[in-house]
Each structure stands twice: as structure tokens, then as C-alpha cells.
mmCIF file of C-alpha atoms in Angstrom:
data_model
loop_
_atom_site.group_PDB
_atom_site.id
_atom_site.type_symbol
_atom_site.label_atom_id
_atom_site.label_comp_id
_atom_site.label_asym_id
_atom_site.label_seq_id
_atom_site.Cartn_x
_atom_site.Cartn_y
_atom_site.Cartn_z
ATOM 1 C CA GLU G 605 -63.932 24.390 -78.918
ATOM 2 C CA GLU G 606 -60.027 24.683 -79.251
ATOM 3 C CA ALA G 607 -59.996 26.162 -75.511
ATOM 4 C CA THR G 608 -61.332 23.293 -74.050
ATOM 5 C CA ILE G 609 -58.722 20.596 -75.524
ATOM 6 C CA THR G 610 -56.469 19.817 -73.128
ATOM 7 C CA GLN G 611 -55.006 16.361 -74.351
ATOM 8 C CA ALA G 612 -53.584 15.378 -77.866
ATOM 9 C CA TYR G 613 -53.560 11.751 -79.255
ATOM 10 C CA CYS G 614 -49.695 11.595 -80.371
ATOM 11 C CA LEU G 615 -49.106 8.031 -82.456
ATOM 12 C CA PHE G 616 -45.912 7.577 -84.365
ATOM 13 C CA TYR G 617 -45.607 4.740 -86.617
ATOM 14 C CA LEU G 618 -41.992 3.342 -86.647
ATOM 15 C CA ASP G 619 -42.840 1.265 -89.900
ATOM 16 C CA THR G 620 -40.011 2.168 -91.652
ATOM 17 C CA PHE G 621 -37.757 0.886 -88.941
ATOM 18 C CA LEU G 622 -38.260 -2.799 -88.407
ATOM 19 C CA ASN G 623 -34.465 -3.905 -89.119
ATOM 20 C CA SER G 624 -32.681 -0.748 -88.243
ATOM 21 C CA ASN G 625 -32.584 1.551 -85.754
ATOM 22 C CA ILE G 626 -34.441 5.084 -85.891
ATOM 23 C CA SER G 627 -33.222 7.646 -87.999
ATOM 24 C CA GLU G 628 -32.085 10.916 -86.296
ATOM 25 C CA THR G 629 -34.426 12.571 -88.616
ATOM 26 C CA PHE G 630 -37.292 10.790 -87.242
ATOM 27 C CA LEU G 631 -36.424 11.193 -83.909
ATOM 28 C CA THR G 632 -36.014 15.222 -84.508
ATOM 29 C CA HIS G 633 -39.614 14.697 -86.116
ATOM 30 C CA ILE G 634 -40.904 13.170 -82.576
ATOM 31 C CA HIS G 635 -38.711 15.780 -80.522
ATOM 32 C CA THR G 636 -40.820 18.580 -82.542
ATOM 33 C CA ASN G 637 -44.238 17.550 -82.358
ATOM 34 C CA LEU G 638 -43.837 16.717 -78.563
ATOM 35 C CA ALA G 639 -42.507 20.536 -78.579
ATOM 36 C CA ASN G 640 -45.215 21.522 -80.037
ATOM 37 C CA VAL G 641 -47.573 20.086 -77.888
ATOM 38 C CA ARG G 642 -45.661 21.830 -74.737
ATOM 39 C CA ALA G 643 -45.513 25.140 -76.690
ATOM 40 C CA ALA G 644 -49.657 24.663 -76.755
ATOM 41 C CA GLY G 645 -49.878 24.187 -73.284
ATOM 42 C CA ARG G 646 -51.399 20.670 -73.773
ATOM 43 C CA LYS G 647 -50.421 16.969 -72.884
ATOM 44 C CA CYS G 648 -50.422 13.980 -74.984
ATOM 45 C CA LEU G 649 -51.777 10.273 -74.898
ATOM 46 C CA LEU G 650 -48.456 8.871 -76.550
ATOM 47 C CA ARG G 651 -48.233 5.569 -78.434
ATOM 48 C CA PHE G 652 -45.616 3.984 -80.557
ATOM 49 C CA ALA G 653 -46.306 1.243 -83.037
ATOM 50 C CA TYR G 654 -45.264 -0.256 -86.338
ATOM 51 C CA THR G 655 -48.316 -1.562 -88.190
ATOM 52 C CA TRP G 656 -51.781 -0.302 -89.260
ATOM 53 C CA ASP G 657 -52.642 -2.098 -92.342
ATOM 54 C CA ASP G 658 -54.888 -5.087 -91.661
ATOM 55 C CA SER G 659 -57.559 -3.949 -94.378
ATOM 56 C CA ASP G 660 -57.473 -7.705 -95.658
ATOM 57 C CA THR G 661 -57.940 -10.762 -93.620
ATOM 58 C CA ASN G 662 -58.661 -14.513 -94.719
ATOM 59 C CA ASP G 663 -61.374 -16.906 -94.074
ATOM 60 C CA ASN G 664 -60.482 -17.296 -90.386
ATOM 61 C CA GLY G 665 -60.093 -13.496 -89.855
ATOM 62 C CA VAL G 666 -56.887 -13.081 -89.435
ATOM 63 C CA PRO G 667 -55.099 -10.273 -91.124
ATOM 64 C CA ASP G 668 -53.182 -11.039 -94.063
ATOM 65 C CA VAL G 669 -50.344 -9.091 -92.666
ATOM 66 C CA LEU G 670 -49.232 -12.006 -90.296
ATOM 67 C CA GLU G 671 -49.189 -14.282 -93.508
ATOM 68 C CA ASN G 672 -47.182 -11.980 -95.629
ATOM 69 C CA ALA G 673 -43.355 -12.971 -95.060
ATOM 70 C CA THR G 674 -42.077 -9.686 -96.253
ATOM 71 C CA GLN G 675 -43.845 -7.596 -93.491
ATOM 72 C CA GLN G 676 -43.657 -7.766 -90.149
ATOM 73 C CA THR G 677 -46.086 -6.271 -87.394
ATOM 74 C CA GLU G 678 -43.000 -5.325 -85.092
ATOM 75 C CA PRO G 679 -39.214 -5.873 -84.959
ATOM 76 C CA ASP G 680 -38.425 -8.777 -82.671
ATOM 77 C CA LEU G 681 -37.540 -8.195 -79.397
ATOM 78 C CA PRO G 682 -33.627 -7.031 -79.525
ATOM 79 C CA GLN G 683 -34.355 -4.380 -82.063
ATOM 80 C CA LEU G 684 -37.527 -3.414 -80.450
ATOM 81 C CA LEU G 685 -35.509 -2.775 -77.276
ATOM 82 C CA ALA G 686 -32.771 -0.770 -79.168
ATOM 83 C CA HIS G 687 -35.680 1.847 -80.396
ATOM 84 C CA ILE G 688 -37.120 2.168 -77.021
ATOM 85 C CA ASP G 689 -33.178 2.931 -75.599
ATOM 86 C CA GLN G 690 -33.203 5.335 -78.308
ATOM 87 C CA LEU G 691 -36.275 7.000 -77.677
ATOM 88 C CA LYS G 692 -35.501 7.252 -73.723
ATOM 89 C CA PRO G 693 -33.830 10.784 -73.900
ATOM 90 C CA ILE G 694 -36.945 12.108 -75.683
ATOM 91 C CA LEU G 695 -39.662 10.532 -73.095
ATOM 92 C CA GLN G 696 -37.176 12.096 -70.179
ATOM 93 C CA GLU G 697 -37.291 15.277 -72.083
ATOM 94 C CA TYR G 698 -40.726 15.665 -72.397
ATOM 95 C CA GLY G 699 -42.207 13.901 -69.250
ATOM 96 C CA ASP G 700 -44.159 17.029 -68.445
ATOM 97 C CA VAL G 701 -46.335 16.878 -71.532
ATOM 98 C CA ILE G 702 -47.162 12.978 -71.410
ATOM 99 C CA ALA G 703 -50.087 12.371 -69.745
ATOM 100 C CA VAL G 704 -49.932 8.467 -70.286
ATOM 101 C CA LEU G 705 -47.704 6.643 -72.323
ATOM 102 C CA GLN G 706 -49.557 3.492 -73.794
ATOM 103 C CA ALA G 707 -47.511 0.591 -74.007
ATOM 104 C CA GLY G 708 -47.562 0.315 -78.093
ATOM 105 C CA PHE G 709 -44.822 -1.332 -79.796
ATOM 106 C CA ILE G 710 -46.166 -4.586 -80.360
ATOM 107 C CA GLY G 711 -49.032 -6.026 -82.739
ATOM 108 C CA ILE G 712 -51.203 -4.097 -85.678
ATOM 109 C CA TRP G 713 -51.719 -0.759 -84.134
ATOM 110 C CA GLY G 714 -49.488 -1.254 -80.831
ATOM 111 C CA GLU G 715 -52.771 -3.220 -79.455
ATOM 112 C CA TRP G 716 -50.323 -6.309 -78.415
ATOM 113 C CA TYR G 717 -52.804 -8.681 -80.185
ATOM 114 C CA TYR G 718 -52.062 -9.474 -83.499
ATOM 115 C CA THR G 719 -48.168 -9.832 -83.600
ATOM 116 C CA ASP G 720 -45.318 -11.430 -85.516
ATOM 117 C CA HIS G 721 -43.061 -12.268 -82.520
ATOM 118 C CA PHE G 722 -44.677 -12.100 -79.008
ATOM 119 C CA VAL G 723 -46.987 -15.398 -79.564
ATOM 120 C CA ASP G 724 -45.816 -19.041 -80.260
ATOM 121 C CA ASN G 725 -48.264 -18.920 -83.165
ATOM 122 C CA PRO G 726 -49.132 -15.544 -84.779
ATOM 123 C CA THR G 727 -52.598 -17.380 -86.322
ATOM 124 C CA GLN G 728 -53.677 -17.587 -82.875
ATOM 125 C CA PRO G 729 -53.114 -14.482 -81.396
ATOM 126 C CA ASP G 730 -54.834 -15.002 -78.228
ATOM 127 C CA THR G 731 -52.642 -18.130 -77.076
ATOM 128 C CA ILE G 732 -49.959 -16.278 -75.310
ATOM 129 C CA SER G 733 -47.628 -19.012 -73.275
ATOM 130 C CA PRO G 734 -45.633 -17.984 -70.171
ATOM 131 C CA THR G 735 -42.710 -17.175 -72.399
ATOM 132 C CA GLN G 736 -44.280 -14.798 -74.467
ATOM 133 C CA TYR G 737 -45.685 -12.791 -71.426
ATOM 134 C CA GLU G 738 -41.988 -12.952 -69.840
ATOM 135 C CA ARG G 739 -40.908 -11.352 -73.458
ATOM 136 C CA ARG G 740 -43.783 -8.396 -73.271
ATOM 137 C CA LYS G 741 -42.747 -8.111 -69.364
ATOM 138 C CA THR G 742 -39.362 -7.592 -70.697
ATOM 139 C CA VAL G 743 -40.594 -4.368 -73.029
ATOM 140 C CA VAL G 744 -42.814 -3.177 -70.277
ATOM 141 C CA GLN G 745 -39.779 -2.902 -68.024
ATOM 142 C CA ARG G 746 -37.728 -1.143 -70.509
ATOM 143 C CA LEU G 747 -40.429 1.405 -70.818
ATOM 144 C CA LEU G 748 -41.023 1.915 -67.302
ATOM 145 C CA ASP G 749 -37.109 2.289 -66.674
ATOM 146 C CA SER G 750 -37.065 4.774 -69.874
ATOM 147 C CA LEU G 751 -39.903 7.315 -68.799
ATOM 148 C CA PRO G 752 -39.739 9.644 -65.836
ATOM 149 C CA ALA G 753 -40.447 7.945 -62.397
ATOM 150 C CA ASN G 754 -43.810 9.824 -61.920
ATOM 151 C CA ARG G 755 -45.119 8.636 -65.617
ATOM 152 C CA MET G 756 -47.450 5.999 -65.975
ATOM 153 C CA ILE G 757 -47.891 3.363 -68.723
ATOM 154 C CA ALA G 758 -51.075 1.875 -69.776
ATOM 155 C CA LEU G 759 -51.737 -1.822 -71.291
ATOM 156 C CA ARG G 760 -54.252 -2.616 -73.781
ATOM 157 C CA TYR G 761 -55.993 -5.278 -71.718
ATOM 158 C CA PRO G 762 -56.355 -5.922 -67.702
ATOM 159 C CA LEU G 763 -55.507 -9.547 -68.524
ATOM 160 C CA LEU G 764 -51.824 -8.353 -69.214
ATOM 161 C CA LYS G 765 -51.013 -6.598 -65.917
ATOM 162 C CA LYS G 766 -52.600 -9.660 -64.282
ATOM 163 C CA GLN G 767 -50.385 -12.408 -66.366
ATOM 164 C CA MET G 768 -47.222 -10.296 -66.524
ATOM 165 C CA PHE G 769 -47.096 -9.625 -62.854
ATOM 166 C CA GLY G 770 -49.216 -12.580 -61.675
ATOM 167 C CA ARG G 771 -51.473 -10.212 -59.594
ATOM 168 C CA THR G 772 -55.230 -11.012 -59.630
ATOM 169 C CA THR G 773 -56.317 -8.276 -57.484
ATOM 170 C CA PRO G 774 -56.585 -4.357 -57.540
ATOM 171 C CA ILE G 775 -53.657 -2.775 -55.988
ATOM 172 C CA THR G 776 -53.807 -1.341 -52.574
ATOM 173 C CA ASP G 777 -54.252 2.629 -51.656
ATOM 174 C CA ALA G 778 -50.876 1.711 -49.917
ATOM 175 C CA GLU G 779 -49.301 0.230 -52.778
ATOM 176 C CA ALA G 780 -50.486 3.181 -55.171
ATOM 177 C CA PHE G 781 -47.797 5.591 -56.299
ATOM 178 C CA GLN G 782 -44.867 3.767 -55.006
ATOM 179 C CA ASN G 783 -42.782 3.878 -58.041
ATOM 180 C CA THR G 784 -43.266 0.217 -58.462
ATOM 181 C CA PRO G 785 -44.380 -1.805 -62.005
ATOM 182 C CA LEU G 786 -47.963 -2.603 -60.380
ATOM 183 C CA SER G 787 -48.480 1.001 -59.118
ATOM 184 C CA ARG G 788 -47.264 2.522 -62.629
ATOM 185 C CA LEU G 789 -49.374 0.291 -65.037
ATOM 186 C CA GLY G 790 -52.899 0.802 -65.958
ATOM 187 C CA PHE G 791 -54.575 0.035 -68.842
ATOM 188 C CA HIS G 792 -56.388 1.704 -72.063
ATOM 189 C CA ASN G 793 -59.742 0.717 -73.450
ATOM 190 C CA ASP G 794 -59.121 1.169 -77.228
ATOM 191 C CA ALA G 795 -62.873 -0.209 -77.474
ATOM 192 C CA PHE G 796 -64.705 2.387 -75.576
ATOM 193 C CA LEU G 797 -68.096 3.744 -77.226
ATOM 194 C CA ASN G 798 -67.499 0.552 -79.872
ATOM 195 C CA SER G 799 -70.758 -0.411 -81.535
ATOM 196 C CA TYR G 800 -70.070 -3.905 -81.353
ATOM 197 C CA GLY G 801 -68.798 -4.638 -77.636
ATOM 198 C CA ASP G 802 -65.334 -4.550 -76.108
ATOM 199 C CA SER G 803 -63.138 -6.087 -78.678
ATOM 200 C CA GLY G 804 -61.586 -8.388 -75.818
ATOM 201 C CA THR G 805 -60.944 -5.511 -73.822
ATOM 202 C CA PHE G 806 -62.416 -7.343 -70.615
ATOM 203 C CA GLN G 807 -61.405 -11.371 -70.522
ATOM 204 C CA SER G 808 -64.540 -11.981 -68.277
ATOM 205 C CA ASP G 809 -67.407 -10.365 -66.380
ATOM 206 C CA ALA G 810 -64.803 -10.479 -63.225
#
């Protein structure tokens, strides 16, 4: 069984750095883990996130973490971008072992849904204004700039790509592999084989 495993899911939670830069100790921890992936001859599905605790919800199904003023789902944009800048040297060094970078960073589990800073009203996570889409696009662009040019990013929902880049049709063969944001962005389906539907992965049959 071990011989058949070619990819590892590498998820790093940055929950202790909501209001500060990532420590050198933790950066070394990430470096060491990716070096181990390389040494094992594997590749990783890589994601960074800040929050995972949504065990309690209110009567409207909103995670309590969003109503707890002492806890954040992620840093606001300037600190988040600073974290990506800190991670850039690692992403560049270990590009050969990154199968894909899941966009992460925003929201619980890095799924871009329940979030304090990237919607106008955290209790209405499915209502995303044009301003908030632009802020999310800033995160995506910084990630694209931080990865080697031949590596791709997977967003959580197809709708994100459609809204951030104003694109409603799939890219063409001629557009693929052109080192443009459109050609380097796909999506990952966290609800794959989910027993109760696609958890909003697909916003419509189309």
C-alpha cells in the first residue's frame, strides 16, 4: 500500500500568527516537512489555513467562531499578504514537490466561505460584494506571484474564478499553459464523495 501513495495532503494551520508574522521556528517546520516529502519521492497537495474549529453553531447554523470577538478566522488582508510573502521562498524552493497549491488562507479550513474579513457581513458568508471579490483576487494574485510559474492554484469553488476574473466560459486550448492567472487557476472539490451533497461546490447545474 505504501508503494502506491504518490501524493500527501499537507495542511499547515497558522492559528498562532493571526496578529504577527510567522515565526522562524514554524517556517523551519514547514521547510522540514516539505523536505521530507521530497526525500520520500512524493508530491503534496498544499494548503495553509488559520482556523478549523466550527464545532458549535448558533440557531442559524453560523459557526460560533464568527461571533467570538476574541477569535478570528484569518488575519485581515495586510497581515495575510505578509504571511504569503514570508512563505514565498519556501514555495519557490519546493515547487518540485507541490502538485497543486490550494488557495486556502481565507475562512475556516481555508475554504473561503466562513470568514471574518473577506465578506461585508460574516453572518452572511454567501453574500460577497465586488469589493470583497477584489480583496480575494489580491490574495490569489499574491499566491500566483509567490509560486514558481509552472505551478497551479486550486480555488474552492468554480464561482470564485468566474467572479474574480469576469470569466463565464472555460479557457480554450490556446489559453492553457500560458502562465496567465486564468490558465493557472482551477478548483478543488472538498465535498467529493460527501454523503450529503456538494456543500455548495457547484452553484448551479451549469
